[in-house]
CSV table of C-alpha atoms in Angstrom, one decimal:
chain,number,residue,atom,x,y,z
A,130,SER,CA,110.4,-57.8,107.6
A,131,SER,CA,107.8,-59.4,105.4
A,132,LEU,CA,104.1,-59.9,105.4
A,133,ASP,CA,102.2,-62.8,103.8
A,134,VAL,CA,98.7,-62.3,102.5
A,135,PRO,CA,96.7,-65.3,101.3
A,136,PHE,CA,94.3,-65.0,98.3
A,137,PRO,CA,91.6,-67.4,97.0
A,138,SER,CA,93.4,-67.6,93.7
A,139,SER,CA,96.5,-66.3,92.0
A,140,ARG,CA,94.2,-64.4,89.6
A,141,GLU,CA,92.9,-62.3,92.6
A,142,ALA,CA,96.4,-62.0,94.1
A,143,ASN,CA,97.5,-60.5,90.7
A,144,ILE,CA,94.6,-58.1,90.6
A,145,ALA,CA,95.5,-56.9,94.1
A,146,LEU,CA,99.1,-56.5,93.3
A,147,ARG,CA,98.5,-54.5,90.2
A,148,SER,CA,96.0,-52.2,92.0
A,149,LEU,CA,98.3,-51.6,94.9
A,150,SER,CA,101.8,-51.3,93.2
A,151,PRO,CA,101.6,-48.3,90.8
A,152,ASP,CA,101.6,-45.4,93.3
A,153,ARG,CA,104.9,-44.2,94.8
A,154,GLU,CA,105.4,-44.0,98.5
A,155,PRO,CA,104.3,-40.5,99.6
A,156,ARG,CA,107.5,-39.9,101.6
A,157,LYS,CA,110.5,-39.7,99.3
A,158,GLY,CA,113.3,-41.1,101.4
A,159,GLY,CA,113.4,-43.6,104.3
A,160,ILE,CA,110.9,-46.2,103.0
A,161,SER,CA,110.6,-48.7,100.3
A,162,LYS,CA,108.4,-51.7,99.8
A,163,GLU,CA,108.4,-54.6,97.4
A,164,LEU,CA,105.3,-56.5,96.4
A,165,THR,CA,105.6,-59.9,94.8
A,166,VAL,CA,103.1,-62.0,93.0
A,167,SER,CA,103.1,-64.9,95.5
A,168,GLY,CA,101.0,-62.5,97.6
A,169,SER,CA,103.6,-61.6,100.0
A,170,THR,CA,105.1,-58.1,100.6
A,171,ARG,CA,108.5,-57.1,101.8
A,172,TRP,CA,109.2,-53.8,103.5
A,173,SER,CA,112.4,-52.1,104.4
A,174,ALA,CA,112.4,-48.8,106.3
A,175,ASP,CA,114.9,-46.5,108.1
A,176,GLU,CA,112.5,-45.8,111.0
A,177,ALA,CA,109.9,-47.9,112.7
A,178,ARG,CA,107.4,-45.0,112.6
A,179,ILE,CA,107.6,-44.7,108.9
A,180,LEU,CA,107.2,-48.4,108.6
A,181,ARG,CA,104.1,-48.4,110.7
A,182,VAL,CA,102.4,-45.7,108.7
A,183,SER,CA,103.3,-47.4,105.4
A,184,VAL,CA,102.1,-50.8,106.6
A,185,ASP,CA,98.8,-49.3,108.0
A,186,SER,CA,98.2,-47.6,104.8
A,187,PHE,CA,99.0,-50.7,102.7
A,188,LEU,CA,96.7,-52.9,104.8
A,189,ASP,CA,93.9,-50.3,104.5
A,190,HIS,CA,94.2,-50.2,100.7
A,191,LEU,CA,94.4,-54.0,100.5
A,192,LEU,CA,91.2,-54.2,102.5
A,193,LEU,CA,89.6,-51.8,100.0
A,194,VAL,CA,90.7,-54.0,97.1
A,195,LEU,CA,89.2,-57.0,98.8
A,196,GLU,CA,85.9,-55.3,99.5
A,197,THR,CA,85.8,-54.1,95.9
A,198,MET,CA,86.3,-57.6,94.7
A,199,GLU,CA,83.7,-59.0,97.0
A,200,MET,CA,81.1,-56.4,95.9
A,201,PHE,CA,81.7,-56.4,92.2
A,202,GLY,CA,82.1,-60.0,91.4
A,203,SER,CA,84.8,-62.5,90.6
A,204,PRO,CA,87.2,-61.6,87.7
A,205,VAL,CA,85.5,-62.2,84.3
A,206,SER,CA,87.4,-64.6,82.0
A,207,GLN,CA,88.7,-62.9,78.8
B,103,MET,CA,84.3,-54.3,67.4
B,104,THR,CA,83.1,-51.5,69.6
B,105,ASN,CA,81.1,-48.7,68.1
B,106,ALA,CA,82.9,-45.7,69.6
B,107,ALA,CA,79.7,-43.6,69.5
B,108,MET,CA,77.9,-46.1,71.8
B,109,THR,CA,80.8,-46.5,74.2
B,110,ILE,CA,79.8,-46.5,77.8
B,111,VAL,CA,82.4,-45.0,80.2
B,112,ILE,CA,82.4,-44.9,83.9
B,113,GLY,CA,84.4,-42.1,85.6
B,114,PHE,CA,85.8,-41.9,89.2
B,115,GLU,CA,86.6,-38.5,90.8
B,116,GLY,CA,87.9,-37.8,94.3
B,117,SER,CA,90.8,-35.4,94.1
B,118,ALA,CA,89.5,-33.0,96.8
B,119,ASN,CA,86.5,-33.2,99.2
B,120,LYS,CA,84.0,-34.4,96.7
B,121,ILE,CA,83.8,-38.1,95.7
B,122,GLY,CA,81.7,-38.9,92.6
B,123,VAL,CA,81.2,-41.8,90.1
B,124,GLY,CA,79.5,-41.0,86.8
B,125,ILE,CA,78.5,-42.9,83.7
B,126,ILE,CA,78.3,-41.5,80.2
B,127,ARG,CA,77.1,-43.0,77.0
B,128,ASN,CA,77.4,-41.2,73.7
B,129,GLY,CA,77.5,-37.8,75.4
B,130,GLU,CA,74.6,-38.6,77.6
B,131,VAL,CA,75.0,-38.5,81.4
B,132,LEU,CA,73.3,-41.7,82.6
B,133,SER,CA,74.1,-41.2,86.3
B,134,ASN,CA,76.4,-39.0,88.4
B,135,PRO,CA,76.0,-39.5,92.2
B,136,ARG,CA,78.4,-37.6,94.5
B,137,ARG,CA,79.1,-37.0,98.2
B,138,THR,CA,80.9,-34.1,99.8
B,139,TYR,CA,83.1,-34.3,102.9
B,140,ILE,CA,82.1,-31.2,104.9
B,141,THR,CA,84.1,-30.0,107.9
B,142,PRO,CA,82.9,-27.9,110.8
B,143,PRO,CA,83.0,-24.1,110.4
B,144,GLY,CA,86.6,-22.7,110.7
B,145,GLN,CA,88.2,-26.0,109.6
B,146,GLY,CA,89.5,-27.1,106.2
B,147,PHE,CA,89.7,-30.7,104.9
B,148,MET,CA,92.9,-32.6,105.5
B,149,PRO,CA,94.2,-35.3,103.2
B,150,SER,CA,93.9,-38.4,105.4
B,151,ASP,CA,90.4,-37.5,106.8
B,152,THR,CA,89.2,-36.8,103.2
B,153,ALA,CA,90.6,-40.2,102.0
B,154,ARG,CA,88.9,-41.9,104.9
B,155,HIS,CA,85.6,-40.2,103.9
B,156,HIS,CA,86.0,-41.3,100.3
B,157,ARG,CA,87.0,-44.8,101.3
B,158,ALA,CA,83.8,-45.2,103.4
B,159,VAL,CA,81.4,-44.3,100.6
B,160,ILE,CA,83.1,-45.0,97.3
B,161,LEU,CA,81.7,-48.6,96.8
B,162,SER,CA,78.1,-47.6,97.6
B,163,ILE,CA,78.4,-44.6,95.2
B,164,LEU,CA,79.7,-47.0,92.5
B,165,LYS,CA,76.8,-49.3,93.1
B,166,GLU,CA,74.4,-46.3,93.0
B,167,ALA,CA,75.9,-45.1,89.7
B,168,LEU,CA,75.3,-48.5,88.1
B,169,GLU,CA,71.8,-48.8,89.5
B,170,GLN,CA,70.7,-45.3,88.5
B,171,ALA,CA,72.0,-45.9,85.0
B,172,GLY,CA,70.3,-49.3,84.9
B,173,LEU,CA,73.5,-51.0,83.9
B,174,LYS,CA,75.6,-54.1,84.9
B,175,PRO,CA,79.4,-54.1,85.0
B,176,ALA,CA,79.5,-56.0,81.8
B,177,ASP,CA,77.9,-53.0,80.0
B,178,ILE,CA,80.8,-50.7,80.8
B,179,ASP,CA,83.4,-50.3,78.1
B,180,CYS,CA,86.1,-48.5,79.9
B,181,VAL,CA,87.0,-47.2,83.3
B,182,ALA,CA,88.3,-43.6,83.7
B,183,TYR,CA,89.7,-42.1,87.0
B,184,THR,CA,91.4,-39.0,88.1
B,185,LYS,CA,95.2,-39.4,87.7
B,186,GLY,CA,95.8,-35.9,89.1
B,187,PRO,CA,96.2,-33.1,90.1
B,188,GLY,CA,94.9,-33.1,93.7
B,189,MET,CA,95.4,-34.4,97.2
B,190,GLY,CA,97.5,-37.6,97.3
B,191,ALA,CA,95.7,-39.9,99.8
B,192,PRO,CA,92.2,-39.3,98.3
B,193,LEU,CA,93.5,-39.7,94.8
B,194,VAL,CA,95.1,-43.1,95.7
B,195,THR,CA,91.9,-44.4,97.4
B,196,VAL,CA,89.9,-43.7,94.3
B,197,ALA,CA,92.5,-45.0,91.8
B,198,ILE,CA,92.7,-48.3,93.7
B,199,VAL,CA,89.0,-48.9,93.2
B,200,ALA,CA,89.2,-47.9,89.6
B,201,ARG,CA,92.1,-50.2,88.9
B,202,THR,CA,90.5,-53.1,90.7
B,203,VAL,CA,87.2,-52.9,88.8
B,204,ALA,CA,89.0,-52.4,85.5
B,205,GLN,CA,90.7,-55.7,86.1
B,206,LEU,CA,87.7,-57.4,87.5
B,207,TRP,CA,85.6,-56.4,84.5
B,208,GLY,CA,88.4,-56.8,82.0
B,209,LYS,CA,88.1,-53.2,80.7
B,210,PRO,CA,90.8,-50.7,79.6
B,211,LEU,CA,91.8,-48.0,82.2
B,212,LEU,CA,92.1,-44.3,81.5
B,213,GLY,CA,94.0,-41.9,83.8
B,214,VAL,CA,92.4,-38.5,83.3
B,215,ASN,CA,93.7,-35.0,84.1
B,216,HIS,CA,91.2,-33.4,86.5
B,217,CYS,CA,91.3,-30.0,84.8
B,218,ILE,CA,90.7,-31.5,81.4
B,219,GLY,CA,87.7,-33.3,82.9
B,220,HIS,CA,86.2,-30.0,83.7
B,221,ILE,CA,87.0,-28.6,80.3
B,222,GLU,CA,85.5,-31.5,78.3
B,223,MET,CA,82.4,-31.6,80.5
B,224,GLY,CA,81.9,-27.8,79.9
B,225,ARG,CA,82.3,-28.3,76.2
B,226,LEU,CA,79.9,-31.2,76.1
B,227,ILE,CA,77.1,-29.5,78.2
B,228,THR,CA,77.4,-26.0,76.7
B,229,LYS,CA,78.4,-26.9,73.1
B,230,ALA,CA,80.9,-24.0,73.2
B,231,ASN,CA,83.0,-24.2,70.0
B,232,ASN,CA,86.4,-23.1,70.9
B,233,PRO,CA,86.2,-20.9,74.0
B,234,THR,CA,88.7,-19.2,76.2
B,235,VAL,CA,88.3,-21.2,79.4
B,236,LEU,CA,88.4,-19.8,82.9
B,237,TYR,CA,88.9,-22.8,85.3
B,238,VAL,CA,88.3,-21.7,88.9
B,239,SER,CA,88.0,-23.9,91.9
B,240,GLY,CA,89.3,-24.5,95.4
B,241,GLY,CA,92.5,-26.0,94.0
B,242,ASN,CA,93.0,-24.4,90.6
B,243,THR,CA,92.8,-21.0,88.9
B,244,GLN,CA,93.8,-21.0,85.2
B,245,VAL,CA,92.9,-19.3,82.0
B,246,ILE,CA,93.2,-21.9,79.2
B,247,ALA,CA,92.9,-21.9,75.4
B,248,TYR,CA,93.2,-24.8,73.0
B,249,SER,CA,96.0,-24.6,70.5
B,250,GLU,CA,97.6,-27.4,68.4
B,251,ARG,CA,96.8,-30.4,70.5
B,252,ARG,CA,97.3,-28.8,73.9
B,253,TYR,CA,95.2,-26.9,76.4
B,254,ARG,CA,97.6,-24.0,76.9
B,255,ILE,CA,97.7,-22.0,80.1
B,256,PHE,CA,97.6,-18.4,79.2
B,257,GLY,CA,97.3,-17.1,82.8
B,258,GLU,CA,97.0,-18.5,86.2
B,259,THR,CA,97.4,-17.9,89.9
B,260,ILE,CA,101.0,-17.5,91.0
B,261,ASP,CA,100.1,-18.7,94.5
B,262,ILE,CA,96.7,-20.0,95.8
B,263,ALA,CA,93.5,-20.7,93.8
B,264,VAL,CA,90.7,-18.2,94.1
B,265,GLY,CA,88.5,-20.8,95.7
B,266,ASN,CA,91.2,-21.5,98.3
B,267,CYS,CA,91.2,-17.8,99.1
B,268,LEU,CA,87.4,-17.8,99.5
B,269,ASP,CA,87.4,-21.0,101.5
B,270,ARG,CA,90.1,-19.8,103.9
B,271,PHE,CA,88.4,-16.5,104.3
B,272,ALA,CA,85.2,-18.4,105.2
B,273,ARG,CA,87.2,-20.0,108.0
B,274,VAL,CA,88.4,-16.7,109.4
B,275,ILE,CA,84.8,-15.5,110.0
B,276,LYS,CA,83.6,-19.1,110.7
B,277,ILE,CA,81.1,-19.4,107.9
B,278,SER,CA,79.5,-22.8,107.5
B,279,ASN,CA,81.1,-25.2,105.0
B,280,ASP,CA,77.7,-26.7,104.2
B,281,PRO,CA,77.0,-27.1,101.3
B,282,SER,CA,80.3,-25.3,100.5
B,283,PRO,CA,82.0,-22.2,102.0
B,284,GLY,CA,81.9,-20.5,98.6
B,285,TYR,CA,78.1,-20.9,98.3
B,286,ASN,CA,77.6,-19.3,101.7
B,287,ILE,CA,79.9,-16.4,100.9
B,288,GLU,CA,77.9,-15.8,97.7
B,289,GLN,CA,74.6,-15.7,99.7
B,290,MET,CA,76.1,-13.3,102.3
B,291,ALA,CA,77.6,-11.1,99.6
B,292,LYS,CA,74.1,-10.5,98.2
B,293,LYS,CA,73.3,-8.7,101.5
B,294,GLY,CA,76.5,-6.7,101.6
B,295,SER,CA,76.6,-3.1,100.3
B,296,HIS,CA,79.6,-1.3,101.7
B,297,TYR,CA,82.7,-1.9,99.5
B,298,VAL,CA,85.8,-2.3,101.6
B,299,GLU,CA,89.0,-1.6,99.7
B,300,LEU,CA,91.1,-4.7,99.3
B,301,PRO,CA,94.4,-5.3,97.5
B,302,TYR,CA,93.9,-5.8,93.8
B,303,THR,CA,96.7,-8.1,92.5
B,304,VAL,CA,96.7,-8.8,88.8
B,305,LYS,CA,100.2,-9.5,87.5
B,306,GLY,CA,100.1,-9.2,83.7
B,307,MET,CA,98.4,-12.4,82.5
B,308,ASP,CA,98.5,-13.9,86.0
B,309,VAL,CA,96.8,-13.3,89.4
B,310,SER,CA,97.8,-13.6,93.0
B,311,PHE,CA,95.4,-14.2,96.0
B,312,SER,CA,97.6,-14.9,99.0
B,313,GLY,CA,98.1,-11.2,99.7
B,314,ILE,CA,94.4,-10.6,99.8
B,315,LEU,CA,93.9,-13.5,102.1
B,316,SER,CA,96.7,-12.4,104.5
B,317,TYR,CA,95.3,-8.9,104.5
B,318,LEU,CA,91.8,-10.2,105.5
B,319,GLU,CA,93.2,-12.7,108.0
B,320,ASP,CA,94.9,-9.7,109.8
B,321,ALA,CA,92.2,-7.1,109.3
B,322,ALA,CA,88.9,-8.9,109.4
B,323,ASP,CA,88.4,-9.0,113.2
B,324,LYS,CA,89.3,-5.3,113.6
B,325,LEU,CA,87.0,-4.2,110.8
B,326,LEU,CA,84.1,-6.2,112.1
B,327,SER,CA,84.5,-5.4,115.8
B,328,SER,CA,84.9,-1.7,115.1
B,329,GLY,CA,81.7,-1.7,113.2
B,330,GLN,CA,83.2,-0.3,110.1
B,331,CYS,CA,81.6,-3.0,108.1
B,332,THR,CA,79.6,-6.2,108.4
B,333,ALA,CA,80.7,-9.8,107.5
B,334,GLU,CA,78.3,-9.5,104.5
B,335,ASP,CA,80.2,-6.4,103.4
B,336,LEU,CA,83.5,-8.3,103.5
B,337,CYS,CA,82.0,-11.2,101.5
B,338,PHE,CA,80.7,-8.7,99.0
B,339,SER,CA,84.0,-6.8,98.8
B,340,LEU,CA,86.1,-9.9,98.4
B,341,GLN,CA,83.9,-11.3,95.6
B,342,GLU,CA,83.9,-8.0,93.7
B,343,THR,CA,87.7,-7.8,94.0
B,344,VAL,CA,88.7,-11.3,93.1
B,345,PHE,CA,86.1,-11.7,90.4
B,346,SER,CA,87.2,-8.4,88.7
B,347,MET,CA,90.7,-9.8,88.7
B,348,LEU,CA,89.5,-13.0,87.0
B,349,VAL,CA,87.5,-11.0,84.4
B,350,GLU,CA,90.5,-8.9,83.6
B,351,ILE,CA,92.9,-11.8,82.9
B,352,THR,CA,90.2,-13.7,81.0
B,353,GLU,CA,89.7,-10.6,78.8
B,354,ARG,CA,93.5,-10.3,78.3
B,355,ALA,CA,93.6,-13.9,77.0
B,356,MET,CA,90.6,-13.4,74.8
B,357,ALA,CA,92.3,-10.4,73.2
B,358,HIS,CA,95.4,-12.5,72.6
B,359,CYS,CA,93.5,-15.3,71.0
B,360,GLY,CA,90.9,-13.2,69.2
B,361,SER,CA,88.3,-15.4,70.9
B,362,GLN,CA,84.6,-14.7,71.0
B,363,GLU,CA,83.6,-17.3,73.6
B,364,VAL,CA,84.2,-17.7,77.3
B,365,LEU,CA,83.5,-20.9,79.2
B,366,ILE,CA,83.7,-20.9,83.0
B,367,VAL,CA,84.3,-24.3,84.7
B,368,GLY,CA,85.2,-25.5,88.2
B,369,GLY,CA,83.4,-25.1,91.5
B,370,VAL,CA,83.8,-21.3,91.7
B,371,GLY,CA,82.1,-21.2,88.3
B,372,CYS,CA,78.8,-21.9,90.0
B,373,ASN,CA,78.9,-18.4,91.4
B,374,LEU,CA,76.2,-16.3,89.8
B,375,ARG,CA,78.0,-12.9,90.5
B,376,LEU,CA,81.1,-14.2,88.7
B,377,GLN,CA,78.9,-15.2,85.8
B,378,GLU,CA,77.2,-11.8,85.8
B,379,MET,CA,80.5,-9.9,85.8
B,380,MET,CA,82.0,-12.0,83.1
B,381,GLY,CA,78.7,-11.6,81.1
B,382,VAL,CA,79.1,-7.8,81.3
B,383,MET,CA,82.6,-8.0,79.8
B,384,CYS,CA,81.6,-10.5,77.2
B,385,LYS,CA,78.7,-8.3,76.1
B,386,GLU,CA,81.0,-5.3,75.7
B,387,ARG,CA,83.2,-7.4,73.4
B,388,GLY,CA,80.3,-9.0,71.5
B,389,ALA,CA,81.4,-12.4,72.9
B,390,LYS,CA,79.3,-15.3,74.3
B,391,LEU,CA,79.5,-16.6,77.8
B,392,PHE,CA,79.0,-20.3,78.7
B,393,ALA,CA,78.7,-21.8,82.1
B,394,THR,CA,77.3,-25.0,83.6
B,395,ASP,CA,75.2,-25.6,86.8
B,396,GLU,CA,76.4,-27.1,90.1
B,397,ARG,CA,75.9,-30.7,88.8
B,398,PHE,CA,78.9,-30.2,86.5
B,399,CYS,CA,80.8,-27.1,87.8
B,400,ILE,CA,81.5,-28.9,91.0
B,401,ASP,CA,83.8,-31.9,90.8
B,402,ASN,CA,81.9,-35.0,89.6
B,403,GLY,CA,82.5,-38.4,88.2
B,404,ALA,CA,80.8,-37.9,84.8
B,405,MET,CA,83.3,-35.2,83.8
B,406,ILE,CA,86.1,-37.7,84.2
B,407,ALA,CA,84.1,-40.2,82.2
B,408,GLN,CA,83.6,-37.7,79.4
B,409,ALA,CA,87.3,-36.8,79.2
B,410,GLY,CA,88.1,-40.5,79.4
B,411,TRP,CA,85.7,-41.2,76.5
B,412,GLU,CA,87.5,-38.5,74.4
B,413,MET,CA,90.9,-40.1,75.2
B,414,PHE,CA,89.6,-43.6,74.5
B,415,ARG,CA,88.1,-42.9,71.2
B,416,SER,CA,91.3,-41.2,70.0
B,417,GLY,CA,93.2,-44.3,70.9
B,418,GLN,CA,94.7,-43.6,74.3
B,419,VAL,CA,94.7,-46.1,77.2
B,420,THR,CA,96.6,-46.1,80.5
B,421,ALA,CA,98.6,-49.2,81.4
B,422,LEU,CA,98.2,-50.4,85.0
B,423,GLU,CA,101.9,-49.9,85.7
B,424,ASP,CA,101.6,-46.3,84.5
B,425,SER,CA,98.3,-45.6,86.4
B,426,TRP,CA,100.1,-44.0,89.4
B,427,ILE,CA,98.5,-40.8,90.7
B,428,THR,CA,100.2,-37.5,90.9
B,429,GLN,CA,99.5,-34.4,93.0
B,430,ARG,CA,100.9,-32.1,90.4
B,431,TYR,CA,99.7,-32.5,86.8
B,432,ARG,CA,99.8,-29.4,84.5
B,433,THR,CA,96.9,-29.0,82.1
B,434,ASP,CA,99.3,-28.5,79.2
B,435,GLU,CA,101.1,-31.8,79.9
B,436,VAL,CA,98.4,-33.8,78.2
B,437,GLU,CA,98.4,-34.3,74.4
B,438,VAL,CA,94.8,-33.6,73.3
B,439,THR,CA,94.7,-36.3,70.7
B,440,TRP,CA,90.9,-35.9,70.2
B,441,ARG,CA,91.0,-32.4,68.7
B,442,ASP,CA,92.7,-31.1,65.6
C-alpha cells in the first residue's frame, strides 16, 4: 500500500524525507518502508498490526517535521 | 570563514525523561532550558509516553533557548543532537527536530554520544585537566579515563546503572519522582541512621546492582512492617552501600592510571553524599575532586552543544544519511579527535 503526502515545494518535501528516513524501523523483522522524493511513501508489512503502528508513528513524526518547518521559517537559500 | 572560537552551537538532548535545548558560544552557556517528564510514585517512565512528552514541548523549548540567548536561527553555526545511547522513541523525536532545523537553517549536523556530552560539559565547567571520570546516572554507570584519542571504559556496571537501582527502589517504597526519585532518596537518607546490611557487589573493576535491587524488592516490605528499620534507614543504607562501591572502583581506576583528579558527571553526580564520600577518598590520596551542580549533572542540551562544538572544531560532521539514532552507543566507540 502507498501513501501520498503533498508538500508546498519539493525543497520542503526533501527536507521532510531527509529528516524522516535515517532511523531504522524499531522492529527488526516484519516491516519495511520506502520513502521517495516525490513525497509519497510505500510500506510493506507482514502483519496489519505492525503496519498500523509504523504508519501511526510515521505520520506523527511527519507532523512534527511540518510543525518545525512552520515555526522556524522557510528553508534559507544557500 | 568561521572563527572556530566564536562558533555558536545549539544542542538537543532527550535520551531519557529530560528534554533540553542548550546554546553555547565559545565555552559560554547562553541558554539551557529543560523539562522533565515525571511519573506518579511507583511508576517508571516508558519510551512511548516519554517520546510523547518530549514531542509536546520540544518546539517551545527550542524557541525559549533562542529567546533566552537573544539569538536568531541565522546566528547558529551548527546543530548538535544526541545520537545515543538512550531510549529509542524519545531519541528519534529529538533527532527529527534537529535534522529539520539543520536543513532549514542550512547548518551542519553533529550526532553526539550522550556520555561524551556529560564528560565534555564536566571538563568545561570544572576545568579539570585529565581526570578519572565517574559517570553515574539512571541509564549509565562507567569509570572512564582518556587515553590516545578514546574515552576508555575502565570499569562499569555489569547489569543495571546505579541510578536505575535507586529509581526502582524508590518505586518499591513509593517515593515521589518529583523532582527526581534520587533527590528524594537523598533527602530521606539524611534522616536515616540505622545501617541495614545489604549485598556489596564489586567485581574487580566492575560493579553489579541488580542483586541489591532484587534483595530490596523482596525484603523491604518485611523490614519496614516489622519495625526493624524505617524507610529513611533503607535510603541511608542503600546510598552508603552503592556509593562505597562506586568509590572503590573509581579508586581502582585512579591507581591504574596514576591519576590525581576525579570528575563526577551524570544525574547521580548531583548527590552530595556521593561527592562527600568520593572527597574523603580523594583527600586520602592527595587527589582533587570535581563535580558540577544540577544544571549540568542532569541531562541538558548545553552538554550536547559543548561536545558538538569540540567535534565540529576538530573537523567532524554528521551526514544526514548517517544521523540515525542508536540505543546502544559505547563511550569508547567515538574517536576523540579534539584531544591529543
